[in-house]
Amino acid sequence: MGPGGTAAGRCRCGHSGKARLSYRRAAELFESATGGWTLHQLRHSALTHAAEDGANTSTLPAYSGHTSVVSLARYARVSGEALARWQAGRDPAARRR
């Protein structure tokens, strides 16, 4: 077996020729380095931060690979504080202050 638990030479980068990590090995390394966080949680966080930064419902599915806004809603959970900032930035009265 080669690096990442794959057969030697089977999973190599086309540009550098270096062995790639398997998803399982990358997940193990990530969890170890972050004290237990998972790659799936990282995916949730990335989508949530994109939504909080103003990514729209056309951009988020393209970014996440989801085809349904309903399934995407389970991943991107905008905080109350982020929603308040977003609303304040669009309130004409607040912008005049």
PDB file of N, CA and C in Angstrom:
ATOM      1  N   MET A   1       0.833  -1.197   0.000  1.00  0.00           N
ATOM      2  CA  MET A   1       0.000   0.000   0.000  1.00  0.00           C
ATOM      3  C   MET A   1       0.868   1.247   0.000  1.00  0.00           C
ATOM      4  N   GLY A   2       0.387   2.265  -0.690  1.00  0.00           N
ATOM      5  CA  GLY A   2       1.102   3.523  -0.751  1.00  0.00           C
ATOM      6  C   GLY A   2       0.546   4.515   0.254  1.00  0.00           C
ATOM      7  N   PRO A   3       0.956   5.783   0.154  1.00  0.00           N
ATOM      8  CA  PRO A   3       0.464   6.819   1.060  1.00  0.00           C
ATOM      9  C   PRO A   3      -1.050   6.957   0.995  1.00  0.00           C
ATOM     10  N   GLY A   4      -1.654   7.213   2.140  1.00  0.00           N
ATOM     11  CA  GLY A   4      -3.101   7.420   2.184  1.00  0.00           C
ATOM     12  C   GLY A   4      -3.898   6.143   2.068  1.00  0.00           C
ATOM     13  N   GLY A   5      -3.235   4.992   2.128  1.00  0.00           N
ATOM     14  CA  GLY A   5      -3.963   3.732   2.079  1.00  0.00           C
ATOM     15  C   GLY A   5      -4.369   3.310   0.680  1.00  0.00           C
ATOM     16  N   THR A   6      -3.770   3.900  -0.343  1.00  0.00           N
ATOM     17  CA  THR A   6      -4.108   3.519  -1.719  1.00  0.00           C
ATOM     18  C   THR A   6      -2.996   2.664  -2.280  1.00  0.00           C
ATOM     19  N   ALA A   7      -3.281   1.948  -3.320  1.00  0.00           N
ATOM     20  CA  ALA A   7      -2.250   1.155  -3.969  1.00  0.00           C
ATOM     21  C   ALA A   7      -1.164   2.089  -4.483  1.00  0.00           C
ATOM     22  N   ALA A   8       0.087   1.701  -4.294  1.00  0.00           N
ATOM     23  CA  ALA A   8       1.218   2.551  -4.664  1.00  0.00           C
ATOM     24  C   ALA A   8       1.091   3.013  -6.116  1.00  0.00           C
ATOM     25  N   GLY A   9       1.231   4.330  -6.329  1.00  0.00           N
ATOM     26  CA  GLY A   9       1.230   4.894  -7.666  1.00  0.00           C
ATOM     27  C   GLY A   9      -0.142   5.099  -8.281  1.00  0.00           C
ATOM     28  N   ARG A  10      -1.189   4.646  -7.650  1.00  0.00           N
ATOM     29  CA  ARG A  10      -2.520   4.766  -8.244  1.00  0.00           C
ATOM     30  C   ARG A  10      -3.116   6.150  -8.122  1.00  0.00           C
ATOM     31  N   CYS A  11      -2.838   6.828  -7.037  1.00  0.00           N
ATOM     32  CA  CYS A  11      -3.470   8.127  -6.798  1.00  0.00           C
ATOM     33  C   CYS A  11      -2.381   9.185  -6.707  1.00  0.00           C
ATOM     34  N   ARG A  12      -2.038   9.733  -7.855  1.00  0.00           N
ATOM     35  CA  ARG A  12      -0.962  10.719  -7.929  1.00  0.00           C
ATOM     36  C   ARG A  12      -1.480  11.996  -8.583  1.00  0.00           C
ATOM     37  N   CYS A  13      -0.910  13.107  -8.151  1.00  0.00           N
ATOM     38  CA  CYS A  13      -1.230  14.403  -8.735  1.00  0.00           C
ATOM     39  C   CYS A  13      -0.716  14.432 -10.171  1.00  0.00           C
ATOM     40  N   GLY A  14      -1.547  14.862 -11.094  1.00  0.00           N
ATOM     41  CA  GLY A  14      -1.155  14.923 -12.491  1.00  0.00           C
ATOM     42  C   GLY A  14      -0.081  15.953 -12.785  1.00  0.00           C
ATOM     43  N   HIS A  15       0.046  16.977 -11.930  1.00  0.00           N
ATOM     44  CA  HIS A  15       1.027  18.035 -12.156  1.00  0.00           C
ATOM     45  C   HIS A  15       2.357  17.745 -11.476  1.00  0.00           C
ATOM     46  N   SER A  16       2.304  17.341 -10.208  1.00  0.00           N
ATOM     47  CA  SER A  16       3.545  17.160  -9.450  1.00  0.00           C
ATOM     48  C   SER A  16       4.000  15.707  -9.394  1.00  0.00           C
ATOM     49  N   GLY A  17       3.100  14.766  -9.617  1.00  0.00           N
ATOM     50  CA  GLY A  17       3.443  13.352  -9.507  1.00  0.00           C
ATOM     51  C   GLY A  17       3.475  12.855  -8.073  1.00  0.00           C
ATOM     52  N   LYS A  18       3.180  13.748  -7.114  1.00  0.00           N
ATOM     53  CA  LYS A  18       3.204  13.359  -5.701  1.00  0.00           C
ATOM     54  C   LYS A  18       1.943  12.574  -5.351  1.00  0.00           C
ATOM     55  N   ALA A  19       2.088  11.691  -4.379  1.00  0.00           N
ATOM     56  CA  ALA A  19       0.940  10.904  -3.927  1.00  0.00           C
ATOM     57  C   ALA A  19      -0.075  11.809  -3.249  1.00  0.00           C
ATOM     58  N   ARG A  20      -1.334  11.499  -3.450  1.00  0.00           N
ATOM     59  CA  ARG A  20      -2.415  12.250  -2.816  1.00  0.00           C
ATOM     60  C   ARG A  20      -2.876  11.510  -1.575  1.00  0.00           C
ATOM     61  N   LEU A  21      -3.447  12.269  -0.633  1.00  0.00           N
ATOM     62  CA  LEU A  21      -4.046  11.660   0.550  1.00  0.00           C
ATOM     63  C   LEU A  21      -5.431  11.137   0.206  1.00  0.00           C
ATOM     64  N   SER A  22      -5.796  10.044   0.800  1.00  0.00           N
ATOM     65  CA  SER A  22      -7.180   9.597   0.675  1.00  0.00           C
ATOM     66  C   SER A  22      -8.036  10.513   1.544  1.00  0.00           C
ATOM     67  N   TYR A  23      -9.328  10.540   1.281  1.00  0.00           N
ATOM     68  CA  TYR A  23     -10.227  11.352   2.102  1.00  0.00           C
ATOM     69  C   TYR A  23     -10.144  10.893   3.545  1.00  0.00           C
ATOM     70  N   ARG A  24     -10.127   9.587   3.753  1.00  0.00           N
ATOM     71  CA  ARG A  24     -10.084   9.046   5.117  1.00  0.00           C
ATOM     72  C   ARG A  24      -8.834   9.509   5.857  1.00  0.00           C
ATOM     73  N   ARG A  25      -7.674   9.474   5.183  1.00  0.00           N
ATOM     74  CA  ARG A  25      -6.436   9.897   5.837  1.00  0.00           C
ATOM     75  C   ARG A  25      -6.445  11.410   6.086  1.00  0.00           C
ATOM     76  N   ALA A  26      -6.942  12.169   5.129  1.00  0.00           N
ATOM     77  CA  ALA A  26      -7.045  13.616   5.321  1.00  0.00           C
ATOM     78  C   ALA A  26      -7.958  13.925   6.502  1.00  0.00           C
ATOM     79  N   ALA A  27      -9.066  13.192   6.619  1.00  0.00           N
ATOM     80  CA  ALA A  27      -9.995  13.396   7.737  1.00  0.00           C
ATOM     81  C   ALA A  27      -9.323  13.067   9.064  1.00  0.00           C
ATOM     82  N   GLU A  28      -8.555  11.987   9.106  1.00  0.00           N
ATOM     83  CA  GLU A  28      -7.838  11.614  10.336  1.00  0.00           C
ATOM     84  C   GLU A  28      -6.851  12.701  10.734  1.00  0.00           C
ATOM     85  N   LEU A  29      -6.078  13.189   9.786  1.00  0.00           N
ATOM     86  CA  LEU A  29      -5.097  14.238  10.060  1.00  0.00           C
ATOM     87  C   LEU A  29      -5.773  15.523  10.514  1.00  0.00           C
ATOM     88  N   PHE A  30      -6.859  15.892   9.853  1.00  0.00           N
ATOM     89  CA  PHE A  30      -7.581  17.111  10.205  1.00  0.00           C
ATOM     90  C   PHE A  30      -8.150  17.020  11.619  1.00  0.00           C
ATOM     91  N   GLU A  31      -8.791  15.899  11.940  1.00  0.00           N
ATOM     92  CA  GLU A  31      -9.366  15.722  13.273  1.00  0.00           C
ATOM     93  C   GLU A  31      -8.287  15.753  14.343  1.00  0.00           C
ATOM     94  N   SER A  32      -7.157  15.140  14.065  1.00  0.00           N
ATOM     95  CA  SER A  32      -6.056  15.130  15.018  1.00  0.00           C
ATOM     96  C   SER A  32      -5.501  16.542  15.233  1.00  0.00           C
ATOM     97  N   ALA A  33      -5.351  17.291  14.158  1.00  0.00           N
ATOM     98  CA  ALA A  33      -4.773  18.636  14.227  1.00  0.00           C
ATOM     99  C   ALA A  33      -5.713  19.666  14.848  1.00  0.00           C
ATOM    100  N   THR A  34      -7.032  19.410  14.781  1.00  0.00           N
ATOM    101  CA  THR A  34      -7.994  20.411  15.255  1.00  0.00           C
ATOM    102  C   THR A  34      -8.685  20.018  16.555  1.00  0.00           C
ATOM    103  N   GLY A  35      -8.271  18.924  17.135  1.00  0.00           N
ATOM    104  CA  GLY A  35      -8.873  18.520  18.406  1.00  0.00           C
ATOM    105  C   GLY A  35     -10.243  17.891  18.257  1.00  0.00           C
ATOM    106  N   GLY A  36     -10.507  17.286  17.106  1.00  0.00           N
ATOM    107  CA  GLY A  36     -11.765  16.567  16.943  1.00  0.00           C
ATOM    108  C   GLY A  36     -12.731  17.117  15.921  1.00  0.00           C
ATOM    109  N   TRP A  37     -12.429  18.266  15.332  1.00  0.00           N
ATOM    110  CA  TRP A  37     -13.307  18.792  14.285  1.00  0.00           C
ATOM    111  C   TRP A  37     -13.215  17.888  13.063  1.00  0.00           C
ATOM    112  N   THR A  38     -14.309  17.807  12.309  1.00  0.00           N
ATOM    113  CA  THR A  38     -14.332  16.949  11.128  1.00  0.00           C
ATOM    114  C   THR A  38     -14.321  17.768   9.841  1.00  0.00           C
ATOM    115  N   LEU A  39     -13.965  17.123   8.741  1.00  0.00           N
ATOM    116  CA  LEU A  39     -14.011  17.802   7.448  1.00  0.00           C
ATOM    117  C   LEU A  39     -15.442  18.198   7.105  1.00  0.00           C
ATOM    118  N   HIS A  40     -16.398  17.401   7.530  1.00  0.00           N
ATOM    119  CA  HIS A  40     -17.804  17.741   7.283  1.00  0.00           C
ATOM    120  C   HIS A  40     -18.181  19.022   8.030  1.00  0.00           C
ATOM    121  N   GLN A  41     -17.698  19.172   9.267  1.00  0.00           N
ATOM    122  CA  GLN A  41     -17.954  20.403  10.011  1.00  0.00           C
ATOM    123  C   GLN A  41     -17.278  21.594   9.344  1.00  0.00           C
ATOM    124  N   LEU A  42     -16.100  21.361   8.774  1.00  0.00           N
ATOM    125  CA  LEU A  42     -15.408  22.424   8.041  1.00  0.00           C
ATOM    126  C   LEU A  42     -16.244  22.869   6.845  1.00  0.00           C
ATOM    127  N   ARG A  43     -16.847  21.911   6.157  1.00  0.00           N
ATOM    128  CA  ARG A  43     -17.717  22.215   5.017  1.00  0.00           C
ATOM    129  C   ARG A  43     -18.912  23.059   5.469  1.00  0.00           C
ATOM    130  N   HIS A  44     -19.537  22.671   6.573  1.00  0.00           N
ATOM    131  CA  HIS A  44     -20.648  23.456   7.121  1.00  0.00           C
ATOM    132  C   HIS A  44     -20.193  24.876   7.431  1.00  0.00           C
ATOM    133  N   SER A  45     -19.041  25.002   8.071  1.00  0.00           N
ATOM    134  CA  SER A  45     -18.530  26.320   8.451  1.00  0.00           C
ATOM    135  C   SER A  45     -18.257  27.183   7.227  1.00  0.00           C
ATOM    136  N   ALA A  46     -17.659  26.604   6.204  1.00  0.00           N
ATOM    137  CA  ALA A  46     -17.357  27.373   4.989  1.00  0.00           C
ATOM    138  C   ALA A  46     -18.631  27.899   4.343  1.00  0.00           C
ATOM    139  N   LEU A  47     -19.659  27.059   4.277  1.00  0.00           N
ATOM    140  CA  LEU A  47     -20.932  27.493   3.689  1.00  0.00           C
ATOM    141  C   LEU A  47     -21.609  28.554   4.543  1.00  0.00           C
ATOM    142  N   THR A  48     -21.560  28.366   5.858  1.00  0.00           N
ATOM    143  CA  THR A  48     -22.171  29.350   6.757  1.00  0.00           C
ATOM    144  C   THR A  48     -21.466  30.696   6.636  1.00  0.00           C
ATOM    145  N   HIS A  49     -20.133  30.687   6.624  1.00  0.00           N
ATOM    146  CA  HIS A  49     -19.392  31.948   6.500  1.00  0.00           C
ATOM    147  C   HIS A  49     -19.655  32.614   5.150  1.00  0.00           C
ATOM    148  N   ALA A  50     -19.771  31.828   4.091  1.00  0.00           N
ATOM    149  CA  ALA A  50     -20.094  32.401   2.780  1.00  0.00           C
ATOM    150  C   ALA A  50     -21.473  33.060   2.817  1.00  0.00           C
ATOM    151  N   ALA A  51     -22.432  32.392   3.447  1.00  0.00           N
ATOM    152  CA  ALA A  51     -23.787  32.964   3.568  1.00  0.00           C
ATOM    153  C   ALA A  51     -23.750  34.232   4.414  1.00  0.00           C
ATOM    154  N   GLU A  52     -23.001  34.202   5.523  1.00  0.00           N
ATOM    155  CA  GLU A  52     -22.913  35.384   6.389  1.00  0.00           C
ATOM    156  C   GLU A  52     -22.204  36.543   5.703  1.00  0.00           C
ATOM    157  N   ASP A  53     -21.327  36.223   4.754  1.00  0.00           N
ATOM    158  CA  ASP A  53     -20.618  37.267   4.015  1.00  0.00           C
ATOM    159  C   ASP A  53     -21.408  37.785   2.823  1.00  0.00           C
ATOM    160  N   GLY A  54     -22.633  37.274   2.654  1.00  0.00           N
ATOM    161  CA  GLY A  54     -23.509  37.821   1.639  1.00  0.00           C
ATOM    162  C   GLY A  54     -23.663  37.001   0.373  1.00  0.00           C
ATOM    163  N   ALA A  55     -23.116  35.789   0.343  1.00  0.00           N
ATOM    164  CA  ALA A  55     -23.321  34.950  -0.848  1.00  0.00           C
ATOM    165  C   ALA A  55     -24.818  34.689  -1.009  1.00  0.00           C
ATOM    166  N   ASN A  56     -25.308  34.778  -2.230  1.00  0.00           N
ATOM    167  CA  ASN A  56     -26.749  34.639  -2.444  1.00  0.00           C
ATOM    168  C   ASN A  56     -27.145  33.191  -2.729  1.00  0.00           C
ATOM    169  N   THR A  57     -28.426  32.970  -2.887  1.00  0.00           N
ATOM    170  CA  THR A  57     -28.930  31.608  -3.082  1.00  0.00           C
ATOM    171  C   THR A  57     -28.609  31.045  -4.462  1.00  0.00           C
ATOM    172  N   SER A  58     -28.062  31.841  -5.337  1.00  0.00           N
ATOM    173  CA  SER A  58     -27.556  31.310  -6.603  1.00  0.00           C
ATOM    174  C   SER A  58     -26.105  30.862  -6.457  1.00  0.00           C
ATOM    175  N   THR A  59     -25.358  31.597  -5.665  1.00  0.00           N
ATOM    176  CA  THR A  59     -23.942  31.309  -5.475  1.00  0.00           C
ATOM    177  C   THR A  59     -23.720  30.116  -4.549  1.00  0.00           C
ATOM    178  N   LEU A  60     -24.452  30.048  -3.456  1.00  0.00           N
ATOM    179  CA  LEU A  60     -24.233  28.996  -2.461  1.00  0.00           C
ATOM    180  C   LEU A  60     -24.399  27.580  -3.011  1.00  0.00           C
ATOM    181  N   PRO A  61     -25.455  27.278  -3.779  1.00  0.00           N
ATOM    182  CA  PRO A  61     -25.544  25.919  -4.325  1.00  0.00           C
ATOM    183  C   PRO A  61     -24.382  25.592  -5.280  1.00  0.00           C
ATOM    184  N   ALA A  62     -23.951  26.569  -6.057  1.00  0.00           N
ATOM    185  CA  ALA A  62     -22.826  26.330  -6.968  1.00  0.00           C
ATOM    186  C   ALA A  62     -21.548  26.067  -6.173  1.00  0.00           C
ATOM    187  N   TYR A  63     -21.358  26.802  -5.105  1.00  0.00           N
ATOM    188  CA  TYR A  63     -20.179  26.663  -4.244  1.00  0.00           C
ATOM    189  C   TYR A  63     -20.187  25.323  -3.516  1.00  0.00           C
ATOM    190  N   SER A  64     -21.362  24.894  -3.071  1.00  0.00           N
ATOM    191  CA  SER A  64     -21.467  23.693  -2.249  1.00  0.00           C
ATOM    192  C   SER A  64     -21.665  22.411  -3.045  1.00  0.00           C
ATOM    193  N   GLY A  65     -22.156  22.549  -4.262  1.00  0.00           N
ATOM    194  CA  GLY A  65     -22.476  21.358  -5.042  1.00  0.00           C
ATOM    195  C   GLY A  65     -23.888  20.853  -4.810  1.00  0.00           C
ATOM    196  N   HIS A  66     -24.650  21.540  -3.971  1.00  0.00           N
ATOM    197  CA  HIS A  66     -26.041  21.156  -3.725  1.00  0.00           C
ATOM    198  C   HIS A  66     -26.914  21.666  -4.873  1.00  0.00           C
ATOM    199  N   THR A  67     -27.914  20.897  -5.217  1.00  0.00           N
ATOM    200  CA  THR A  67     -28.832  21.333  -6.261  1.00  0.00           C
ATOM    201  C   THR A  67     -30.118  21.890  -5.676  1.00  0.00           C
ATOM    202  N   SER A  68     -30.357  21.645  -4.419  1.00  0.00           N
ATOM    203  CA  SER A  68     -31.585  22.087  -3.766  1.00  0.00           C
ATOM    204  C   SER A  68     -31.273  23.098  -2.667  1.00  0.00           C
ATOM    205  N   VAL A  69     -31.979  24.215  -2.682  1.00  0.00           N
ATOM    206  CA  VAL A  69     -31.820  25.211  -1.626  1.00  0.00           C
ATOM    207  C   VAL A  69     -32.283  24.626  -0.292  1.00  0.00           C
ATOM    208  N   VAL A  70     -33.235  23.715  -0.330  1.00  0.00           N
ATOM    209  CA  VAL A  70     -33.734  23.079   0.899  1.00  0.00           C
ATOM    210  C   VAL A  70     -32.610  22.286   1.577  1.00  0.00           C
ATOM    211  N   SER A  71     -31.886  21.483   0.813  1.00  0.00           N
ATOM    212  CA  SER A  71     -30.793  20.726   1.423  1.00  0.00           C
ATOM    213  C   SER A  71     -29.656  21.647   1.835  1.00  0.00           C
ATOM    214  N   LEU A  72     -29.446  22.710   1.100  1.00  0.00           N
ATOM    215  CA  LEU A  72     -28.416  23.675   1.443  1.00  0.00           C
ATOM    216  C   LEU A  72     -28.712  24.359   2.773  1.00  0.00           C
ATOM    217  N   ALA A  73     -29.979  24.579   3.070  1.00  0.00           N
ATOM    218  CA  ALA A  73     -30.371  25.254   4.306  1.00  0.00           C
ATOM    219  C   ALA A  73     -29.898  24.492   5.542  1.00  0.00           C
ATOM    220  N   ARG A  74     -29.725  23.185   5.422  1.00  0.00           N
ATOM    221  CA  ARG A  74     -29.228  22.405   6.558  1.00  0.00           C
ATOM    222  C   ARG A  74     -27.761  22.689   6.822  1.00  0.00           C
ATOM    223  N   TYR A  75     -27.041  23.138   5.816  1.00  0.00           N
ATOM    224  CA  TYR A  75     -25.608  23.374   5.941  1.00  0.00           C
ATOM    225  C   TYR A  75     -25.272  24.801   6.330  1.00  0.00           C
ATOM    226  N   ALA A  76     -25.916  25.759   5.716  1.00  0.00           N
ATOM    227  CA  ALA A  76     -25.606  27.166   5.956  1.00  0.00           C
ATOM    228  C   ALA A  76     -26.570  27.724   6.994  1.00  0.00           C
ATOM    229  N   ARG A  77     -26.089  27.884   8.196  1.00  0.00           N
ATOM    230  CA  ARG A  77     -26.916  28.402   9.293  1.00  0.00           C
ATOM    231  C   ARG A  77     -26.366  29.753   9.717  1.00  0.00           C
ATOM    232  N   VAL A  78     -27.000  30.796   9.276  1.00  0.00           N
ATOM    233  CA  VAL A  78     -26.549  32.149   9.561  1.00  0.00           C
ATOM    234  C   VAL A  78     -26.912  32.514  10.996  1.00  0.00           C
ATOM    235  N   SER A  79     -25.953  33.092  11.712  1.00  0.00           N
ATOM    236  CA  SER A  79     -26.188  33.481  13.105  1.00  0.00           C
ATOM    237  C   SER A  79     -27.075  34.718  13.170  1.00  0.00           C
ATOM    238  N   GLY A  80     -27.675  34.937  14.317  1.00  0.00           N
ATOM    239  CA  GLY A  80     -28.501  36.120  14.532  1.00  0.00           C
ATOM    240  C   GLY A  80     -27.706  37.406  14.370  1.00  0.00           C
ATOM    241  N   GLU A  81     -26.457  37.384  14.844  1.00  0.00           N
ATOM    242  CA  GLU A  81     -25.594  38.567  14.728  1.00  0.00           C
ATOM    243  C   GLU A  81     -25.291  38.886  13.257  1.00  0.00           C
ATOM    244  N   ALA A  82     -25.016  37.845  12.475  1.00  0.00           N
ATOM    245  CA  ALA A  82     -24.725  38.056  11.050  1.00  0.00           C
ATOM    246  C   ALA A  82     -25.955  38.572  10.321  1.00  0.00           C
ATOM    247  N   LEU A  83     -27.113  38.053  10.670  1.00  0.00           N
ATOM    248  CA  LEU A  83     -28.349  38.522  10.056  1.00  0.00           C
ATOM    249  C   LEU A  83     -28.593  39.988  10.409  1.00  0.00           C
ATOM    250  N   ALA A  84     -28.353  40.356  11.662  1.00  0.00           N
ATOM    251  CA  ALA A  84     -28.531  41.749  12.085  1.00  0.00           C
ATOM    252  C   ALA A  84     -27.574  42.675  11.333  1.00  0.00           C
ATOM    253  N   ARG A  85     -26.316  42.253  11.149  1.00  0.00           N
ATOM    254  CA  ARG A  85     -25.352  43.067  10.385  1.00  0.00           C
ATOM    255  C   ARG A  85     -25.810  43.229   8.943  1.00  0.00           C
ATOM    256  N   TRP A  86     -26.292  42.140   8.357  1.00  0.00           N
ATOM    257  CA  TRP A  86     -26.764  42.180   6.978  1.00  0.00           C
ATOM    258  C   TRP A  86     -27.950  43.138   6.844  1.00  0.00           C
ATOM    259  N   GLN A  87     -28.886  43.040   7.776  1.00  0.00           N
ATOM    260  CA  GLN A  87     -30.072  43.905   7.734  1.00  0.00           C
ATOM    261  C   GLN A  87     -29.688  45.360   7.951  1.00  0.00           C
ATOM    262  N   ALA A  88     -28.776  45.618   8.883  1.00  0.00           N
ATOM    263  CA  ALA A  88     -28.359  46.994   9.166  1.00  0.00           C
ATOM    264  C   ALA A  88     -27.692  47.622   7.944  1.00  0.00           C
ATOM    265  N   GLY A  89     -26.959  46.836   7.190  1.00  0.00           N
ATOM    266  CA  GLY A  89     -26.290  47.351   5.999  1.00  0.00           C
ATOM    267  C   GLY A  89     -27.242  47.675   4.868  1.00  0.00           C
ATOM    268  N   ARG A  90     -28.474  47.196   4.954  1.00  0.00           N
ATOM    269  CA  ARG A  90     -29.451  47.425   3.896  1.00  0.00           C
ATOM    270  C   ARG A  90     -30.580  48.362   4.323  1.00  0.00           C
ATOM    271  N   ASP A  91     -30.520  48.824   5.557  1.00  0.00           N
ATOM    272  CA  ASP A  91     -31.545  49.715   6.092  1.00  0.00           C
ATOM    273  C   ASP A  91     -31.199  51.158   5.691  1.00  0.00           C
ATOM    274  N   PRO A  92     -32.019  51.787   4.850  1.00  0.00           N
ATOM    275  CA  PRO A  92     -31.704  53.148   4.385  1.00  0.00           C
ATOM    276  C   PRO A  92     -31.547  54.141   5.552  1.00  0.00           C
ATOM    277  N   ALA A  93     -32.344  54.007   6.588  1.00  0.00           N
ATOM    278  CA  ALA A  93     -32.251  54.925   7.725  1.00  0.00           C
ATOM    279  C   ALA A  93     -30.911  54.734   8.439  1.00  0.00           C
ATOM    280  N   ALA A  94     -30.467  53.518   8.575  1.00  0.00           N
ATOM    281  CA  ALA A  94     -29.205  53.242   9.263  1.00  0.00           C
ATOM    282  C   ALA A  94     -28.016  53.782   8.459  1.00  0.00           C
ATOM    283  N   ARG A  95     -28.108  53.753   7.148  1.00  0.00           N
ATOM    284  CA  ARG A  95     -27.001  54.234   6.309  1.00  0.00           C
ATOM    285  C   ARG A  95     -26.852  55.750   6.375  1.00  0.00           C
ATOM    286  N   ARG A  96     -27.930  56.482   6.701  1.00  0.00           N
ATOM    287  CA  ARG A  96     -27.861  57.941   6.772  1.00  0.00           C
ATOM    288  C   ARG A  96     -27.278  58.411   8.091  1.00  0.00           C
ATOM    289  N   ARG A  97     -27.215  57.543   9.078  1.00  0.00           N
ATOM    290  CA  ARG A  97     -26.728  57.963  10.411  1.00  0.00           C
ATOM    291  C   ARG A  97     -25.256  58.190  10.426  1.00  0.00           C
TER     292      ARG A  97
END
